[in-house]
Amino acid sequence: MMPNTATPRIHLGPHPDAALMRGIERGGGVLAPLDDAEAVVWAQGPDTFPAQLPDSVRWVQLPSAGVEPWISAGIVDTERTWTSAAGAYAGNVAEHGVLLLLAGVRALTEQVRATSWRKAEFDPQVGTLRGATVAIVGCGGIGRAMIPLLDAFGARVLAVTRSGTPVPGAVETLPFDRTPEIWSRADHFVIAAPATAATAHIVDKDALAQMKSTAWIVNVARGSLIDTAGLVDALKSGSIGGAALDVTDPEPLPDGHPLWTLPNAIITPHVANPATGLTRLLADHVASNVERFAAGAPLMAPIDASRGY
Ligand SMILES: NC(=O)c1ccc[n+]([C@@H]2O[C@H](COP(=O)([O-])OP(=O)(O)OC[C@H]3O[C@@H](n4cnc5c(N)ncnc54)[C@H](O)[C@@H]3O)[C@@H](O)[C@H]2O)c1
């Protein structure tokens, strides 16, 4: 990236936010109106985004890690650099992902709902992560943050990334086109890849059919990565152990949907990265990127609309 002014002029929209203002200042930037801005930090979804940006805007920072609505709305152009918040919320989401996996593997859901002492029934259902192989599909910021947590429980990580470049701490890293190999190899699965054309229904009926009958699937990415109808069938038949989903398709998951009542399904309503504290995490990401922008250095989490994230 070309060197920019030492004190970049940043438009923060659509509303002022104290944490983000401090993040911009920490990165060495100053707040500016849109028509005088070199960069935009946007803190809301695409619906309220300005229809036109002035030519002076050379970089836009979006607030979410998943940017598929921005790409499908045609907002991400090739005139300027766009960055997402990929990685910014990784610690939070990783913590939630491990919680969901443990809750599934240790058969927590039914036990905490029980209103009588059903030890003989529950005891044989309790599994362990110790010695298990957990495949992380899309082992980026979230997946990498999960590796030391899973390691602490004695689990091994089999990573899948787009390129297959080895992920530190994973026993093996496979490129995207070798994903089919993992379904029969791993004991459990964490889905943490972006929602793109390449990842839509990456967990389909075929994948589900190859999984072990004790396998749990955790989805902390986006609902579109799993074929929901196929998953419901697999959960009903017991061909897999269960699914713990922070994201669903459709989302919000409608009242009365089978996933709400299946005993081997756990649903959390997209809270892996809760609103509380979100702007503080985004502000750290913004501060680093403003500093990099001022120095003309490569920005973190650049979006490539052609690859879909
Ligand atoms: N549940 C939540 O609250 C929440 C919060 C943050 C992010 N997310 C979702 O999680 C996704 C990942 O977030 P992140 O911060 O880890 O992003 P990231 O960009 O750091 O990581 C994405 C990873 O996916 C891999 N990948 C890309 N295409 C792939 C493919 N076709 N097959 C396999 N792997 C592929 C990349 O190589 C990378 O390792 C986001 O896109 C977002 O949709 C959800």
Coordinates of C-alpha atoms and ligand atoms in Angstrom, one line a residue:
M1 CA 0.0 0.0 0.0
M2 CA 1.3 3.6 -0.8
P3 CA 2.4 5.7 2.2
N4 CA -0.5 7.8 3.4
T5 CA -0.6 11.0 5.4
A6 CA 1.0 10.6 8.9
T7 CA -2.4 11.5 10.4
P8 CA -5.0 9.8 8.4
R9 CA -8.5 11.4 8.2
I10 CA -11.0 8.8 9.1
H11 CA -14.8 8.9 8.8
L12 CA -16.5 6.9 11.5
G13 CA -20.1 6.0 10.7
P14 CA -22.9 5.8 10.9
H15 CA -22.8 7.0 14.6
P16 CA -20.1 8.1 16.9
D17 CA -18.8 5.4 19.2
A18 CA -16.5 6.1 22.1
A19 CA -14.4 2.9 21.9
L20 CA -14.0 3.2 18.1
M21 CA -13.1 6.9 18.3
R22 CA -10.4 6.0 20.8
G23 CA -9.2 3.2 18.5
I24 CA -8.8 5.6 15.6
E25 CA -7.0 8.0 17.8
R26 CA -4.7 5.3 19.2
G27 CA -3.8 4.3 15.7
G28 CA -2.8 7.9 15.0
G29 CA -5.9 9.0 13.0
V30 CA -8.3 11.9 13.3
L31 CA -12.0 12.0 12.7
A32 CA -13.2 13.6 9.5
P33 CA -16.5 14.1 7.7
L34 CA -17.1 11.6 4.8
D35 CA -16.4 14.2 2.1
D36 CA -12.9 14.9 3.5
A37 CA -12.0 11.3 4.5
E38 CA -9.2 9.1 3.4
A39 CA -10.7 6.1 5.1
V40 CA -14.0 4.9 6.5
V41 CA -14.6 2.8 9.6
W42 CA -18.2 1.5 9.5
A43 CA -19.8 0.2 12.6
Q44 CA -23.1 -1.1 11.2
G45 CA -24.4 -3.5 8.5
P46 CA -24.6 -2.8 4.8
D47 CA -28.2 -1.4 4.8
T48 CA -27.1 2.0 6.1
F49 CA -23.8 2.2 4.2
P50 CA -23.4 5.3 2.0
A51 CA -24.5 4.7 -1.6
Q52 CA -21.5 6.5 -2.9
L53 CA -18.0 7.1 -1.5
P54 CA -15.9 10.1 -2.4
D55 CA -12.7 9.3 -4.5
S56 CA -10.6 10.4 -1.5
V57 CA -11.6 7.3 0.4
R58 CA -8.9 4.7 -0.2
W59 CA -9.7 2.2 2.6
V60 CA -12.9 1.0 4.2
Q61 CA -12.9 -1.0 7.5
L62 CA -16.1 -3.2 7.9
P63 CA -17.3 -4.2 11.4
S64 CA -17.8 -8.0 11.0
A65 CA -15.6 -11.0 10.3
G66 CA -18.1 -12.5 7.9
V67 CA -18.6 -10.1 5.0
E68 CA -20.9 -12.1 2.6
P69 CA -23.8 -9.6 2.8
W70 CA -21.4 -6.8 1.8
I71 CA -20.1 -8.8 -1.2
S72 CA -23.5 -10.0 -2.3
A73 CA -24.9 -6.4 -2.1
G74 CA -22.1 -5.4 -4.5
I75 CA -20.7 -2.8 -2.0
V76 CA -17.1 -4.1 -1.9
D77 CA -15.5 -2.5 -5.0
T78 CA -12.1 -2.7 -6.5
E79 CA -11.5 1.1 -6.4
R80 CA -10.1 0.9 -2.8
T81 CA -8.9 -1.5 -0.1
W82 CA -11.6 -3.1 2.0
T83 CA -10.9 -4.9 5.3
S84 CA -13.1 -7.1 7.5
A85 CA -12.8 -7.8 11.2
A86 CA -11.6 -11.4 10.6
G87 CA -9.6 -12.5 13.5
A88 CA -10.7 -9.6 15.8
Y89 CA -13.3 -11.7 17.6
A90 CA -11.4 -15.0 17.5
G91 CA -10.7 -15.4 21.2
N92 CA -14.4 -14.9 22.1
V93 CA -15.7 -17.3 19.4
A94 CA -13.0 -19.9 20.1
E95 CA -14.1 -20.0 23.8
H96 CA -17.7 -20.5 22.8
G97 CA -16.7 -23.1 20.2
V98 CA -14.9 -25.2 22.9
L99 CA -17.8 -24.8 25.3
L100 CA -20.2 -26.2 22.6
L101 CA -17.9 -29.1 21.8
L102 CA -17.4 -30.0 25.4
A103 CA -21.1 -29.7 26.1
G104 CA -21.8 -32.1 23.2
V105 CA -19.1 -34.6 23.9
R106 CA -19.8 -34.8 27.6
A107 CA -23.6 -35.1 26.9
L108 CA -24.3 -32.0 29.0
T109 CA -27.6 -30.8 27.4
E110 CA -29.9 -33.6 28.5
Q111 CA -28.3 -33.8 31.9
V112 CA -28.8 -30.2 32.8
R113 CA -32.4 -30.4 31.6
A114 CA -33.1 -33.5 33.6
T115 CA -35.3 -33.2 36.7
S116 CA -34.4 -36.6 38.2
W117 CA -31.2 -38.5 38.9
R118 CA -30.7 -40.6 35.7
K119 CA -27.1 -41.7 36.2
A120 CA -27.5 -45.2 34.6
E121 CA -28.8 -43.5 31.5
F122 CA -26.4 -40.6 31.2
D123 CA -23.2 -42.3 32.4
P124 CA -22.5 -44.2 29.2
Q125 CA -23.2 -41.1 27.0
V126 CA -20.3 -39.0 28.5
G127 CA -17.3 -38.9 26.2
T128 CA -14.0 -37.1 26.4
L129 CA -11.9 -34.9 24.2
R130 CA -8.7 -36.6 25.5
G131 CA -7.1 -38.3 22.6
A132 CA -9.8 -37.2 20.1
T133 CA -9.0 -35.7 16.7
V134 CA -10.9 -32.5 16.1
A135 CA -11.0 -31.3 12.5
I136 CA -11.3 -27.5 12.2
V137 CA -12.7 -26.6 8.8
G138 CA -11.5 -23.0 8.1
C139 CA -8.6 -22.8 10.6
G140 CA -8.0 -19.0 10.5
G141 CA -8.3 -16.6 13.4
I142 CA -11.0 -18.6 15.3
G143 CA -9.5 -22.0 14.6
R144 CA -6.0 -21.0 15.6
A145 CA -7.4 -19.5 18.8
M146 CA -9.0 -22.9 19.5
I147 CA -5.9 -25.0 19.0
P148 CA -4.3 -24.2 22.5
L149 CA -7.6 -24.7 24.2
L150 CA -8.2 -28.1 22.6
D151 CA -4.6 -29.0 23.2
A152 CA -5.2 -28.4 26.9
F153 CA -8.0 -31.0 26.8
G154 CA -5.6 -33.5 25.1
A155 CA -7.3 -33.2 21.7
R156 CA -5.4 -33.2 18.3
V157 CA -6.3 -30.7 15.6
L158 CA -6.6 -31.6 11.9
A159 CA -6.8 -28.2 10.1
V160 CA -8.4 -27.3 6.8
T161 CA -7.6 -24.0 5.2
R162 CA -8.0 -22.6 1.7
S163 CA -4.3 -23.0 0.8
G164 CA -3.2 -25.9 3.1
T165 CA -0.3 -23.9 4.4
P166 CA 0.6 -25.6 7.7
V167 CA -1.2 -24.2 10.7
P168 CA 1.1 -24.0 13.8
G169 CA -0.1 -26.5 16.5
A170 CA -2.2 -28.6 14.1
V171 CA -1.0 -32.2 13.6
E172 CA -1.8 -31.8 9.9
T173 CA -3.2 -29.1 7.6
L174 CA -5.1 -30.0 4.4
P175 CA -6.0 -27.6 1.6
F176 CA -9.7 -27.1 0.8
D177 CA -9.9 -29.6 -2.0
R178 CA -8.9 -32.4 0.4
T179 CA -11.8 -31.6 2.8
P180 CA -13.6 -34.9 1.9
E181 CA -10.8 -36.8 3.6
I182 CA -11.6 -35.5 7.1
W183 CA -15.2 -36.7 7.4
S184 CA -14.2 -40.3 8.2
R185 CA -10.8 -39.5 9.8
A186 CA -11.8 -37.0 12.6
D187 CA -13.8 -37.7 15.8
H188 CA -15.4 -34.2 15.9
F189 CA -15.7 -31.2 13.7
V190 CA -15.6 -27.4 14.2
I191 CA -16.9 -25.3 11.3
A192 CA -15.1 -21.9 11.2
A193 CA -14.7 -21.0 7.5
P194 CA -16.2 -18.0 5.9
A195 CA -19.5 -18.3 4.0
T196 CA -18.5 -18.3 0.3
A197 CA -19.7 -20.2 -2.8
A198 CA -16.9 -22.7 -2.1
T199 CA -18.0 -23.4 1.5
A200 CA -21.8 -23.5 1.0
H201 CA -23.1 -26.9 2.3
I202 CA -19.6 -28.1 2.9
V203 CA -21.2 -30.4 5.4
D204 CA -23.7 -32.1 3.2
K205 CA -25.5 -35.5 3.3
D206 CA -22.4 -37.2 1.9
A207 CA -20.1 -35.7 4.5
L208 CA -22.6 -36.6 7.3
A209 CA -22.9 -40.2 6.1
Q210 CA -19.1 -40.6 6.5
M211 CA -18.9 -39.3 10.1
K212 CA -18.5 -41.6 13.1
S213 CA -21.7 -42.3 15.1
T214 CA -20.2 -40.4 18.0
A215 CA -19.1 -37.4 16.1
W216 CA -20.2 -33.9 17.2
I217 CA -20.3 -31.0 14.8
V218 CA -19.8 -27.4 16.1
N219 CA -20.7 -24.5 13.8
V220 CA -19.5 -21.1 14.9
A221 CA -19.1 -19.7 11.3
R222 CA -22.3 -19.3 9.3
G223 CA -25.4 -21.5 8.9
S224 CA -25.0 -21.9 5.1
L225 CA -22.0 -24.2 5.6
I226 CA -24.3 -27.0 6.7
D227 CA -27.1 -28.6 4.9
T228 CA -29.7 -28.2 7.7
A229 CA -32.2 -30.8 6.3
G230 CA -29.4 -33.4 6.0
L231 CA -28.2 -32.6 9.5
V232 CA -31.7 -32.9 11.0
D233 CA -32.0 -36.4 9.3
A234 CA -28.6 -37.4 10.7
L235 CA -29.5 -36.2 14.2
K236 CA -32.9 -38.0 14.1
S237 CA -31.4 -41.3 12.9
G238 CA -28.5 -41.0 15.4
S239 CA -26.0 -41.6 12.6
I240 CA -23.8 -38.9 14.3
G241 CA -23.5 -37.9 17.9
G242 CA -24.9 -34.4 17.7
A243 CA -24.6 -30.8 16.5
A244 CA -23.9 -27.7 18.5
L245 CA -24.8 -24.6 16.5
D246 CA -24.2 -20.9 17.2
V247 CA -25.3 -20.1 13.7
T248 CA -28.1 -21.7 11.7
D249 CA -29.8 -21.8 8.3
P250 CA -32.3 -20.3 8.5
E251 CA -31.2 -17.6 10.9
P252 CA -32.9 -16.7 13.2
L253 CA -34.0 -20.3 13.7
P254 CA -37.8 -20.2 13.6
D255 CA -39.8 -21.3 16.6
G256 CA -41.0 -24.9 16.2
H257 CA -37.9 -25.9 14.1
P258 CA -36.9 -29.6 14.8
L259 CA -33.4 -28.4 15.9
W260 CA -34.9 -26.8 19.0
T261 CA -36.2 -30.1 20.4
L262 CA -33.8 -32.8 19.2
P263 CA -32.0 -34.1 22.3
N264 CA -28.7 -34.3 20.4
A265 CA -28.8 -30.6 19.1
I266 CA -27.6 -27.6 21.0
I267 CA -28.5 -24.1 19.8
T268 CA -27.1 -20.8 20.9
P269 CA -28.5 -17.7 19.2
H270 CA -25.4 -16.4 17.4
V271 CA -23.9 -15.2 20.7
A272 CA -20.3 -16.5 20.3
N273 CA -19.3 -12.9 19.8
P274 CA -21.7 -11.0 22.1
A275 CA -22.5 -7.4 21.5
T276 CA -21.0 -6.5 24.9
G277 CA -17.4 -5.7 24.4
L278 CA -17.7 -6.1 20.6
T279 CA -16.7 -2.5 19.8
R280 CA -13.7 -2.8 22.2
L281 CA -12.3 -5.7 20.2
L282 CA -13.1 -4.0 16.9
A283 CA -11.4 -0.9 18.2
D284 CA -8.1 -2.8 18.8
H285 CA -8.3 -4.1 15.2
V286 CA -9.1 -0.6 13.9
A287 CA -6.2 0.9 15.9
S288 CA -3.7 -1.5 14.3
N289 CA -5.1 -1.0 10.8
V290 CA -5.1 2.8 11.1
E291 CA -1.5 2.6 12.2
R292 CA -0.7 0.4 9.2
F293 CA -2.6 2.7 6.9
A294 CA -0.6 5.7 8.1
A295 CA 2.6 3.7 7.5
G296 CA 1.6 2.4 4.1
A297 CA 1.9 -1.1 5.4
P298 CA -0.4 -4.0 4.4
L299 CA -3.7 -3.9 6.3
M300 CA -5.0 -6.8 8.4
A301 CA -7.9 -8.9 7.0
P302 CA -8.0 -7.5 3.5
I303 CA -11.2 -8.6 1.6
D304 CA -10.9 -10.3 -1.8
A305 CA -14.4 -10.1 -3.3
S306 CA -13.4 -12.6 -6.0
R307 CA -12.7 -15.4 -3.4
G308 CA -15.8 -14.3 -1.3
Y309 CA -14.2 -13.1 2.0
Ligands
LIG1 N1 -20.5 -16.9 15.5 C1 -20.0 -15.7 15.5 O1 -20.5 -14.8 16.3 C2 -18.9 -15.3 14.6 C3 -18.0 -14.3 15.0 C4 -16.9 -14.1 14.1 C5 -16.8 -14.8 12.9 N2 -17.7 -15.7 12.5 C6 -17.6 -16.4 11.3 O2 -16.4 -17.1 11.3 C7 -15.7 -17.0 10.0 C8 -14.2 -17.1 10.3 O3 -13.8 -16.0 11.1 P1 -12.2 -15.8 11.3 O4 -12.1 -14.6 12.1 O5 -11.6 -17.1 11.8 O6 -11.8 -15.6 9.8 P2 -10.3 -15.8 9.1 O7 -10.4 -15.1 7.8 O8 -9.3 -15.5 10.1 O9 -10.3 -17.4 8.9 C9 -10.9 -18.0 7.8 C10 -10.3 -19.4 7.5 O10 -11.1 -20.1 6.6 C11 -10.2 -20.6 5.6 N3 -11.0 -20.9 4.4 C12 -11.3 -20.0 3.4 N4 -12.0 -20.6 2.4 C13 -12.0 -21.9 2.8 C14 -12.5 -23.1 2.2 N5 -13.1 -23.0 1.0 N6 -12.4 -24.3 2.8 C15 -11.7 -24.4 4.0 N7 -11.2 -23.3 4.6 C16 -11.4 -22.1 4.0 C17 -9.1 -19.6 5.4 O11 -8.0 -20.2 4.8 C18 -8.9 -19.2 6.9 O12 -8.0 -20.2 7.5 C19 -16.2 -15.6 9.5 O13 -16.1 -15.5 8.1 C20 -17.6 -15.4 10.1 O14 -18.5 -15.8 9.1 C21 -18.8 -16.0 13.4

